[in-house]
Amino acid sequence: NAGVTQTPKFRILKIGQSMTLQCTQDMNHNYMYWYRQDPGMGLKLIYYSVGAGITDKGEVPNGYNVSRSTTEDFPLRLELAAPSQTSVYFCACQTSGGARGEQYFGPGTRLTVT
Amino acid sequence: QKEVEQNSGPLSVPEGAIASLNCTYSDRGSQSFFWYRQYSGKSPELIMFIYSNGDKEDGRFTAQLNKASQYVSLLIRDSQPSDSATYLCATGDNAGNMLTFGGGTRLMVKP
């Protein structure tokens, strides 16, 4: 099993461009999350989903959109990229059952906006 | 606004010593508490969780929780250079849907 995969690994965007960060999990977990991590900082929750068709905002949703059409995929869309969105983006999943809080993270996407 | 506070460090300890990492949280409704380890350039991985007041031990790791003081700590015994990483404290909401992370403490274990 691959666990949680993210593409691309690295990306440089120009201000005003748009892109989609892909996240796929093969763990059959209902809950999925997008975080951003700025240098030397902790993780900030952008959006999360508790199942296909259900999404909700986290702490820092502005400038981002998500969709969840399947259990496996949870893409994050950046519209009109800004330098403030330069960060490392992590996708994670979590079972809806007993081990709440044990989140499995993908390898991350390092995004630079210039 | 839920907050989880950690000293950013670095915390430097010699090999074989006990490393003590601390975390305070603002939300008294927090029900679950987690320690994640993150090596430089890598993604976080869960190393300990604790739900009840007191101590929980797993190998060289001990998590301690004091809900009255809103304080959670992680002790690492017999610290090894391979323990050098950033340790993230996180609290879970009542529903178990979301985690709030602290900024992390960087630990350096010197041979």
Coordinates of N, CA and C in Angstrom, one line a residue:
Chain A
N1 N 0.8 -1.2 0.0 CA 0.0 0.0 0.0 C 0.9 1.3 0.0
A2 N 0.5 2.2 -0.8 CA 1.3 3.5 -0.9 C 1.0 4.4 0.3
G3 N -0.2 4.3 0.9 CA -0.6 5.2 2.0 C -1.2 6.5 1.4
V4 N -0.5 7.6 1.7 CA -1.0 8.9 1.2 C 0.1 9.4 0.2
T5 N -0.4 9.7 -1.0 CA 0.5 10.2 -2.0 C 0.1 11.6 -2.4
Q6 N 1.1 12.4 -2.7 CA 0.9 13.8 -3.1 C 1.7 14.1 -4.4
T7 N 1.1 14.9 -5.3 CA 1.8 15.4 -6.4 C 1.4 16.8 -6.7
P8 N 2.3 17.7 -7.2 CA 3.7 17.4 -7.4 C 4.5 17.5 -6.1
K9 N 5.8 17.2 -6.1 CA 6.6 17.3 -4.9 C 7.1 18.8 -4.8
F10 N 7.3 19.4 -5.9 CA 7.8 20.8 -5.9 C 7.0 21.5 -7.0
R11 N 6.8 22.9 -6.7 CA 6.2 23.7 -7.8 C 6.6 25.1 -7.5
I12 N 6.9 25.8 -8.6 CA 7.0 27.3 -8.5 C 5.9 27.9 -9.4
L13 N 5.2 28.8 -8.8 CA 4.1 29.5 -9.4 C 4.4 31.0 -9.5
K14 N 3.9 31.6 -10.5 CA 4.0 33.1 -10.6 C 2.7 33.6 -9.9
I15 N 2.8 34.8 -9.4 CA 1.7 35.5 -8.8 C 0.5 35.5 -9.7
G16 N -0.7 35.1 -9.3 CA -1.9 35.2 -10.1 C -2.2 33.9 -10.8
Q17 N -1.2 33.0 -10.8 CA -1.5 31.7 -11.5 C -2.3 30.8 -10.5
S18 N -2.8 29.7 -11.1 CA -3.6 28.8 -10.3 C -3.0 27.4 -10.5
M19 N -3.3 26.5 -9.5 CA -2.9 25.1 -9.7 C -3.7 24.3 -8.7
T20 N -3.6 23.0 -9.0 CA -4.3 22.0 -8.1 C -3.2 21.0 -7.5
L21 N -3.2 20.9 -6.2 CA -2.4 20.0 -5.5 C -3.2 18.7 -5.4
Q22 N -2.6 17.6 -5.8 CA -3.3 16.3 -5.8 C -3.0 15.5 -4.5
C23 N -4.0 14.8 -4.0 CA -3.8 13.9 -2.8 C -4.6 12.7 -3.0
T24 N -4.0 11.5 -2.9 CA -4.7 10.3 -3.0 C -4.3 9.3 -1.9
Q25 N -5.3 8.6 -1.3 CA -5.0 7.7 -0.2 C -5.6 6.3 -0.5
D26 N -4.9 5.3 -0.2 CA -5.4 3.9 -0.4 C -5.6 3.2 0.9
M27 N -5.9 3.9 1.9 CA -6.1 3.4 3.3 C -7.6 3.2 3.6
N28 N -8.4 3.7 2.7 CA -9.9 3.6 2.8 C -10.3 4.4 4.1
H29 N -9.6 5.5 4.4 CA -10.0 6.3 5.5 C -11.0 7.4 5.1
N30 N -12.0 7.6 5.9 CA -13.0 8.6 5.5 C -12.6 10.0 5.6
Y31 N -11.7 10.3 6.7 CA -11.4 11.6 7.0 C -10.1 12.0 6.2
M32 N -10.1 13.2 5.6 CA -8.9 13.7 4.9 C -8.7 15.2 5.2
Y33 N -7.5 15.6 5.2 CA -7.1 17.0 5.7 C -6.1 17.6 4.7
W34 N -6.1 18.9 4.7 CA -5.0 19.7 4.0 C -4.5 20.6 5.1
Y35 N -3.1 20.6 5.2 CA -2.5 21.5 6.1 C -1.4 22.3 5.3
R36 N -1.0 23.4 5.8 CA 0.1 24.1 5.3 C 1.1 24.3 6.5
Q37 N 2.4 24.3 6.2 CA 3.4 24.5 7.2 C 4.4 25.5 6.7
D38 N 4.4 26.6 7.3 CA 5.4 27.7 7.0 C 6.7 27.4 7.7
P39 N 7.8 27.9 7.2 CA 9.2 27.5 7.8 C 9.2 27.8 9.3
G40 N 9.6 26.7 10.0 CA 9.8 26.8 11.5 C 8.5 26.9 12.3
M41 N 7.4 26.6 11.6 CA 6.1 26.7 12.3 C 5.4 25.3 12.3
G42 N 4.3 25.3 13.0 CA 3.5 24.1 13.1 C 2.6 24.0 11.9
L43 N 1.6 23.1 12.0 CA 0.7 22.9 10.9 C -0.6 23.7 11.1
K44 N -1.0 24.3 10.0 CA -2.3 25.0 10.0 C -3.3 24.3 9.1
L45 N -4.5 24.0 9.7 CA -5.5 23.3 8.9 C -6.2 24.2 7.9
I46 N -6.2 23.8 6.6 CA -6.8 24.6 5.6 C -8.3 24.2 5.4
Y47 N -8.4 22.9 5.0 CA -9.7 22.3 4.8 C -9.7 20.9 5.3
Y48 N -10.9 20.3 5.6 CA -10.9 18.9 5.9 C -12.2 18.3 5.3
S49 N -12.3 17.0 5.3 CA -13.4 16.3 4.8 C -13.7 15.0 5.6
V50 N -14.9 14.8 6.0 CA -15.2 13.6 6.8 C -15.8 12.5 6.0
G51 N -15.9 12.7 4.7 CA -16.4 11.7 3.8 C -16.6 12.3 2.4
A52 N -16.8 11.4 1.4 CA -17.1 11.9 0.0 C -18.3 12.8 0.0
G53 N -18.1 13.9 -0.6 CA -19.2 14.9 -0.8 C -19.3 15.9 0.4
I54 N -18.4 15.7 1.4 CA -18.5 16.6 2.6 C -17.2 17.3 2.8
T55 N -17.2 18.6 2.8 CA -15.9 19.3 3.1 C -16.3 20.5 4.1
D56 N -15.2 20.9 4.8 CA -15.4 22.0 5.7 C -14.1 22.8 5.9
K57 N -14.3 24.1 6.3 CA -13.2 25.0 6.4 C -12.4 24.7 7.7
G58 N -11.1 24.9 7.6 CA -10.3 24.8 8.8 C -9.9 26.2 9.2
E59 N -8.7 26.4 9.7 CA -8.3 27.6 10.3 C -7.9 28.7 9.3
V60 N -7.3 28.2 8.1 CA -6.8 29.2 7.2 C -7.3 28.9 5.7
P61 N -8.6 28.9 5.5 CA -9.1 28.5 4.2 C -9.1 29.5 3.0
N62 N -8.8 30.8 3.4 CA -8.9 31.8 2.3 C -7.9 31.6 1.2
G63 N -8.3 31.7 0.0 CA -7.4 31.5 -1.2 C -7.3 30.1 -1.7
Y64 N -8.1 29.2 -1.0 CA -8.1 27.8 -1.4 C -9.5 27.2 -1.6
N65 N -9.6 26.1 -2.3 CA -10.8 25.4 -2.5 C -10.5 23.9 -2.5
V66 N -11.5 23.1 -2.1 CA -11.3 21.7 -2.2 C -12.6 21.0 -2.7
S67 N -12.5 19.8 -3.1 CA -13.6 18.9 -3.5 C -13.3 17.5 -3.0
R68 N -14.3 16.7 -2.8 CA -14.1 15.3 -2.4 C -15.2 14.5 -3.1
S69 N -14.9 14.0 -4.3 CA -15.9 13.3 -5.0 C -15.8 11.8 -4.7
T70 N -14.6 11.3 -4.3 CA -14.4 9.9 -4.0 C -13.7 9.8 -2.6
T71 N -13.7 8.6 -2.0 CA -13.0 8.4 -0.7 C -11.5 8.6 -0.9
E72 N -11.0 8.3 -2.1 CA -9.5 8.2 -2.2 C -8.9 9.6 -2.5
D73 N -9.6 10.5 -3.1 CA -9.0 11.7 -3.6 C -9.5 13.0 -2.9
F74 N -8.6 13.9 -2.7 CA -8.9 15.1 -2.0 C -8.0 16.3 -2.5
P75 N -8.3 16.8 -3.7 CA -7.5 17.8 -4.3 C -7.7 19.2 -3.7
L76 N -6.6 19.9 -3.7 CA -6.6 21.3 -3.1 C -6.3 22.3 -4.3
R77 N -7.2 23.2 -4.5 CA -7.1 24.2 -5.6 C -6.7 25.5 -5.0
L78 N -5.6 26.1 -5.6 CA -5.2 27.4 -5.3 C -5.6 28.3 -6.5
E79 N -6.4 29.3 -6.3 CA -6.7 30.3 -7.3 C -6.0 31.6 -7.0
L80 N -5.5 32.2 -8.1 CA -4.8 33.5 -8.0 C -3.7 33.5 -6.9
A81 N -2.7 32.7 -7.1 CA -1.6 32.5 -6.2 C -1.0 33.8 -5.7
A82 N -0.7 33.8 -4.4 CA 0.0 35.0 -3.8 C 1.2 34.5 -3.1
P83 N 2.2 35.4 -2.9 CA 3.5 35.1 -2.2 C 3.2 34.5 -0.8
S84 N 2.1 34.9 -0.1 CA 1.8 34.4 1.2 C 1.4 33.0 1.2
Q85 N 1.2 32.4 0.0 CA 0.8 31.0 -0.1 C 2.1 30.1 -0.3
T86 N 3.2 30.7 -0.3 CA 4.5 30.0 -0.3 C 4.6 29.2 1.0
S87 N 4.7 27.8 0.9 CA 4.6 27.0 2.1 C 4.8 25.5 1.6
V88 N 4.9 24.7 2.6 CA 4.8 23.2 2.4 C 3.4 22.7 2.7
Y89 N 2.8 22.0 1.8 CA 1.4 21.6 1.9 C 1.4 20.1 2.2
F90 N 0.8 19.7 3.3 CA 0.6 18.3 3.6 C -0.8 17.9 3.6
C91 N -1.0 16.7 3.0 CA -2.3 16.1 3.0 C -2.3 14.9 4.0
A92 N -3.3 14.7 4.7 CA -3.4 13.6 5.7 C -4.7 12.9 5.7
C93 N -4.7 11.7 6.2 CA -6.0 11.0 6.3 C -6.1 10.3 7.7
Q94 N -7.3 10.0 8.1 CA -7.5 9.5 9.5 C -8.7 8.6 9.4
T95 N -8.7 7.5 10.1 CA -9.8 6.6 10.2 C -10.9 7.3 10.9
S96 N -12.2 7.0 10.6 CA -13.3 7.5 11.3 C -13.6 6.7 12.6
G97 N -12.9 5.6 12.7 CA -13.2 4.7 13.8 C -12.3 5.0 15.0
G98 N -11.8 3.9 15.7 CA -11.2 4.0 17.0 C -10.1 5.0 17.1
A99 N -9.1 4.9 16.3 CA -7.8 5.6 16.5 C -7.9 7.0 16.0
R100 N -8.8 7.8 16.6 CA -9.0 9.2 16.2 C -7.7 9.9 16.6
G101 N -7.3 10.8 15.7 CA -6.2 11.6 15.9 C -4.9 11.0 15.4
E102 N -4.9 9.8 15.0 CA -3.7 9.2 14.3 C -3.9 9.5 12.9
Q103 N -3.2 10.6 12.5 CA -3.3 11.0 11.1 C -2.1 10.5 10.3
Y104 N -2.3 10.1 9.1 CA -1.2 9.6 8.3 C -1.0 10.7 7.2
F105 N 0.3 11.1 7.1 CA 0.6 12.2 6.3 C 1.2 11.8 5.0
G106 N 1.0 12.5 3.9 CA 1.7 12.4 2.7 C 3.0 13.1 2.8
P107 N 3.9 12.9 1.7 CA 5.2 13.5 1.8 C 5.3 15.0 1.6
G108 N 4.2 15.6 1.2 CA 4.2 17.1 1.1 C 4.5 17.6 -0.3
T109 N 4.0 18.8 -0.5 CA 4.3 19.5 -1.8 C 4.9 20.9 -1.3
R110 N 6.1 21.2 -1.9 CA 6.8 22.4 -1.5 C 6.4 23.4 -2.6
L111 N 5.7 24.5 -2.3 CA 5.2 25.5 -3.2 C 5.9 26.8 -3.0
T112 N 6.4 27.4 -4.1 CA 6.9 28.7 -4.0 C 6.2 29.6 -5.0
V113 N 5.7 30.8 -4.5 CA 5.0 31.7 -5.3 C 5.8 33.0 -5.4
T114 N 6.2 33.3 -6.7 CA 7.1 34.5 -6.9 C 6.5 35.5 -7.9
Chain B
Q1 N -10.4 31.0 19.7 CA -9.3 30.5 18.9 C -8.5 29.5 19.8
K2 N -8.5 28.2 19.4 CA -7.7 27.2 20.1 C -6.2 27.5 19.9
E3 N -5.5 27.4 21.0 CA -4.0 27.6 20.9 C -3.3 26.4 21.6
V4 N -2.2 26.0 21.0 CA -1.3 25.0 21.5 C 0.1 25.7 21.5
E5 N 0.7 25.8 22.6 CA 2.0 26.5 22.7 C 3.1 25.5 23.1
Q6 N 4.2 25.7 22.4 CA 5.4 25.0 22.6 C 6.6 25.9 22.5
N7 N 7.7 25.6 23.3 CA 8.9 26.3 23.2 C 9.6 25.8 21.9
S8 N 10.0 26.8 21.1 CA 10.5 26.4 19.8 C 11.9 25.7 19.8
G9 N 12.6 26.0 21.0 CA 13.9 25.4 21.1 C 15.0 26.2 20.3
P10 N 16.1 25.5 20.0 CA 16.3 24.1 20.1 C 16.6 23.7 21.6
L11 N 16.1 22.5 21.9 CA 16.5 21.8 23.2 C 17.6 20.9 22.9
S12 N 18.7 21.1 23.5 CA 19.9 20.3 23.3 C 20.2 19.4 24.5
V13 N 20.3 18.1 24.3 CA 20.6 17.2 25.3 C 21.7 16.2 24.9
P14 N 22.5 15.8 25.8 CA 23.6 14.8 25.4 C 23.0 13.4 25.2
E15 N 23.6 12.6 24.4 CA 23.2 11.2 24.2 C 23.1 10.5 25.5
G16 N 22.0 9.8 25.7 CA 21.7 9.0 26.9 C 21.0 9.7 28.0
A17 N 20.8 11.0 27.8 CA 20.0 11.8 28.8 C 18.5 11.7 28.6
I18 N 17.8 12.3 29.5 CA 16.3 12.4 29.3 C 16.0 13.8 28.7
A19 N 15.2 13.7 27.6 CA 14.7 14.9 27.0 C 13.3 15.2 27.5
S20 N 13.0 16.4 27.9 CA 11.7 16.7 28.4 C 11.1 17.8 27.5
L21 N 10.0 17.5 26.8 CA 9.3 18.4 25.9 C 7.9 18.8 26.5
N22 N 7.6 20.1 26.5 CA 6.4 20.5 27.1 C 5.5 21.2 26.2
C23 N 4.2 21.3 26.5 CA 3.2 21.8 25.7 C 2.0 22.3 26.6
T24 N 1.5 23.5 26.3 CA 0.3 23.9 27.0 C -0.8 24.2 26.0
Y25 N -2.1 24.1 26.4 CA -3.2 24.3 25.4 C -4.2 25.1 26.1
S26 N -5.0 25.8 25.2 CA -6.0 26.8 25.7 C -7.4 26.2 25.9
D27 N -7.7 25.2 25.0 CA -9.1 24.7 25.0 C -9.4 23.7 26.1
R28 N -10.1 24.0 27.1 CA -10.4 23.1 28.2 C -11.2 21.9 27.7
G29 N -11.9 22.1 26.6 CA -12.7 21.0 26.0 C -11.9 19.9 25.3
S30 N -10.6 20.1 25.1 CA -9.8 19.1 24.4 C -9.8 17.8 25.1
Q31 N -10.0 16.8 24.3 CA -10.2 15.4 24.9 C -9.0 14.5 24.6
S32 N -8.2 14.8 23.6 CA -7.2 13.9 23.2 C -5.9 14.7 22.9
F33 N -4.8 14.0 23.1 CA -3.5 14.8 23.0 C -2.5 13.9 22.3
F34 N -1.7 14.5 21.4 CA -0.9 13.7 20.6 C 0.5 14.3 20.5
W35 N 1.5 13.5 20.3 CA 2.9 13.9 20.0 C 3.3 13.3 18.6
Y36 N 3.6 14.2 17.7 CA 4.1 13.8 16.4 C 5.6 14.2 16.3
R37 N 6.3 13.4 15.6 CA 7.7 13.6 15.4 C 7.9 14.0 13.9
Q38 N 8.7 15.0 13.6 CA 8.9 15.4 12.2 C 10.4 15.6 12.0
Y39 N 11.0 14.8 11.2 CA 12.4 14.9 10.8 C 12.4 16.0 9.7
S40 N 13.6 16.7 9.6 CA 13.7 17.8 8.7 C 13.4 17.4 7.3
G41 N 12.5 18.1 6.6 CA 12.2 17.9 5.2 C 11.2 16.7 5.1
K42 N 10.7 16.1 6.2 CA 9.8 15.0 6.1 C 8.5 15.3 6.6
S43 N 7.5 14.4 6.5 CA 6.2 14.6 7.1 C 6.1 14.2 8.5
P44 N 5.1 14.7 9.3 CA 5.0 14.2 10.7 C 4.5 12.8 10.8
E45 N 4.9 12.2 11.9 CA 4.5 10.8 12.2 C 4.1 10.7 13.7
L46 N 3.0 10.0 14.0 CA 2.5 9.9 15.3 C 3.4 9.0 16.2
I47 N 3.9 9.5 17.4 CA 4.6 8.6 18.2 C 3.9 8.3 19.5
M48 N 3.0 9.2 20.0 CA 2.3 8.9 21.3 C 1.0 9.6 21.2
F49 N 0.0 9.0 21.9 CA -1.2 9.7 22.2 C -1.7 9.4 23.6
I50 N -2.4 10.3 24.2 CA -2.9 10.1 25.6 C -4.2 10.8 25.8
Y51 N -5.1 10.2 26.5 CA -6.5 10.7 26.6 C -6.8 11.0 28.1
S52 N -6.1 10.3 29.1 CA -6.5 10.4 30.5 C -5.3 11.1 31.2
N53 N -5.7 11.7 32.3 CA -4.7 12.3 33.2 C -3.7 11.3 33.7
G54 N -2.4 11.7 33.8 CA -1.4 10.7 34.3 C -0.4 10.5 33.3
D55 N 0.3 9.3 33.4 CA 1.4 9.0 32.5 C 1.0 7.8 31.6
K56 N 1.6 7.8 30.4 CA 1.5 6.7 29.5 C 2.9 6.4 28.9
E57 N 3.3 5.2 29.1 CA 4.7 4.8 28.6 C 4.6 3.9 27.4
D58 N 5.5 4.2 26.5 CA 5.7 3.3 25.3 C 7.2 3.2 25.0
G59 N 7.8 2.2 25.4 CA 9.3 2.1 25.2 C 10.0 3.2 25.9
R60 N 10.8 3.9 25.1 CA 11.6 5.0 25.7 C 10.8 6.3 25.9
F61 N 9.5 6.3 25.4 CA 8.7 7.5 25.4 C 7.7 7.4 26.6
T62 N 7.5 8.6 27.3 CA 6.4 8.7 28.2 C 5.7 10.0 28.0
A63 N 4.4 9.9 27.8 CA 3.5 11.1 27.7 C 2.9 11.4 29.1
Q64 N 2.8 12.6 29.5 CA 2.2 13.0 30.7 C 1.1 14.0 30.5
L65 N 0.0 13.9 31.1 CA -1.1 14.8 30.9 C -1.7 15.3 32.2
N66 N -1.9 16.6 32.3 CA -2.5 17.2 33.4 C -3.6 18.2 32.9
K67 N -4.8 17.7 32.9 CA -5.9 18.5 32.3 C -6.2 19.7 33.2
A68 N -6.0 19.6 34.5 CA -6.3 20.8 35.3 C -5.4 21.9 35.0
S69 N -4.1 21.6 34.7 CA -3.2 22.7 34.4 C -3.1 22.9 32.9
Q70 N -3.8 22.1 32.1 CA -3.8 22.2 30.6 C -2.4 22.1 30.1
Y71 N -1.8 21.0 30.5 CA -0.4 20.8 30.2 C -0.1 19.3 29.8
V72 N 0.7 19.2 28.8 CA 1.0 17.8 28.3 C 2.5 17.8 28.0
S73 N 3.2 16.7 28.4 CA 4.6 16.7 28.2 C 5.0 15.3 27.5
L74 N 6.2 15.3 27.0 CA 6.8 14.1 26.4 C 8.2 13.9 27.0
L75 N 8.4 12.8 27.6 CA 9.8 12.5 28.0 C 10.4 11.4 27.1
I76 N 11.6 11.6 26.7 CA 12.3 10.6 26.0 C 13.5 10.2 26.8
R77 N 13.5 9.0 27.2 CA 14.6 8.4 28.0 C 15.7 7.9 27.1
D78 N 17.0 7.9 27.6 CA 18.1 7.4 26.8 C 18.1 8.0 25.4
S79 N 18.1 9.3 25.4 CA 18.0 10.0 24.1 C 19.1 9.5 23.1
Q80 N 18.8 9.4 21.9 CA 19.7 9.0 20.8 C 19.8 10.1 19.8
P81 N 21.0 10.2 19.1 CA 21.0 11.1 18.0 C 19.9 11.0 17.0
S82 N 19.4 9.8 16.8 CA 18.3 9.6 15.8 C 17.0 10.2 16.3
D83 N 16.9 10.6 17.6 CA 15.8 11.3 18.1 C 15.8 12.8 17.8
S84 N 16.8 13.3 17.2 CA 16.9 14.7 16.8 C 15.9 14.9 15.7
A85 N 14.9 15.8 16.0 CA 13.8 16.1 15.2 C 13.0 17.2 15.8
T86 N 12.0 17.6 15.1 CA 11.0 18.6 15.7 C 9.8 17.8 16.2
Y87 N 9.4 18.0 17.4 CA 8.3 17.3 18.1 C 7.1 18.3 18.1
L88 N 6.0 17.8 17.5 CA 4.8 18.6 17.4 C 3.7 18.1 18.4
C89 N 3.2 19.0 19.3 CA 2.1 18.6 20.2 C 0.8 19.0 19.5
A90 N -0.2 18.1 19.6 CA -1.5 18.4 19.0 C -2.6 18.0 20.0
T91 N -3.7 18.8 19.9 CA -4.9 18.4 20.7 C -6.0 18.1 19.7
G92 N -6.9 17.2 20.2 CA -8.0 16.8 19.4 C -9.3 17.4 19.9
D93 N -10.3 17.8 19.0 CA -11.5 18.3 19.4 C -12.4 17.2 19.9
N94 N -13.6 17.6 20.5 CA -14.5 16.6 21.1 C -14.9 15.5 20.1
A95 N -15.1 15.9 18.9 CA -15.7 14.9 17.9 C -14.6 14.0 17.3
G96 N -13.3 14.4 17.6 CA -12.2 13.6 17.0 C -12.0 13.9 15.6
N97 N -12.5 15.0 15.1 CA -12.4 15.3 13.7 C -11.2 16.1 13.3
M98 N -10.8 17.0 14.2 CA -9.7 17.9 13.9 C -8.6 17.9 15.0
L99 N -7.4 18.2 14.5 CA -6.3 18.4 15.4 C -5.8 19.9 15.3
T100 N -5.4 20.4 16.5 CA -4.8 21.7 16.5 C -3.3 21.5 16.9
F101 N -2.4 21.9 16.1 CA -1.0 21.7 16.3 C -0.3 22.9 17.0
G102 N 0.7 22.6 17.8 CA 1.6 23.6 18.3 C 2.7 23.9 17.2
G103 N 3.5 24.8 17.5 CA 4.6 25.2 16.6 C 5.8 24.2 16.5
G104 N 5.8 23.4 17.5 CA 6.9 22.4 17.5 C 8.1 22.8 18.4
T105 N 8.8 21.8 18.9 CA 10.0 22.0 19.6 C 11.1 21.2 18.9
R106 N 12.2 21.9 18.6 CA 13.3 21.2 17.9 C 14.2 20.6 18.9
L107 N 14.4 19.3 18.9 CA 15.3 18.6 19.8 C 16.6 18.2 19.1
M108 N 17.7 18.5 19.7 CA 19.0 18.1 19.2 C 19.7 17.2 20.3
V109 N 20.0 16.0 19.9 CA 20.7 15.0 20.8 C 22.1 14.9 20.3
K110 N 23.1 15.3 21.2 CA 24.5 15.4 20.8 C 25.2 14.1 21.2
P111 N 26.0 13.5 20.3 CA 26.7 12.3 20.6 C 27.8 12.6 21.7

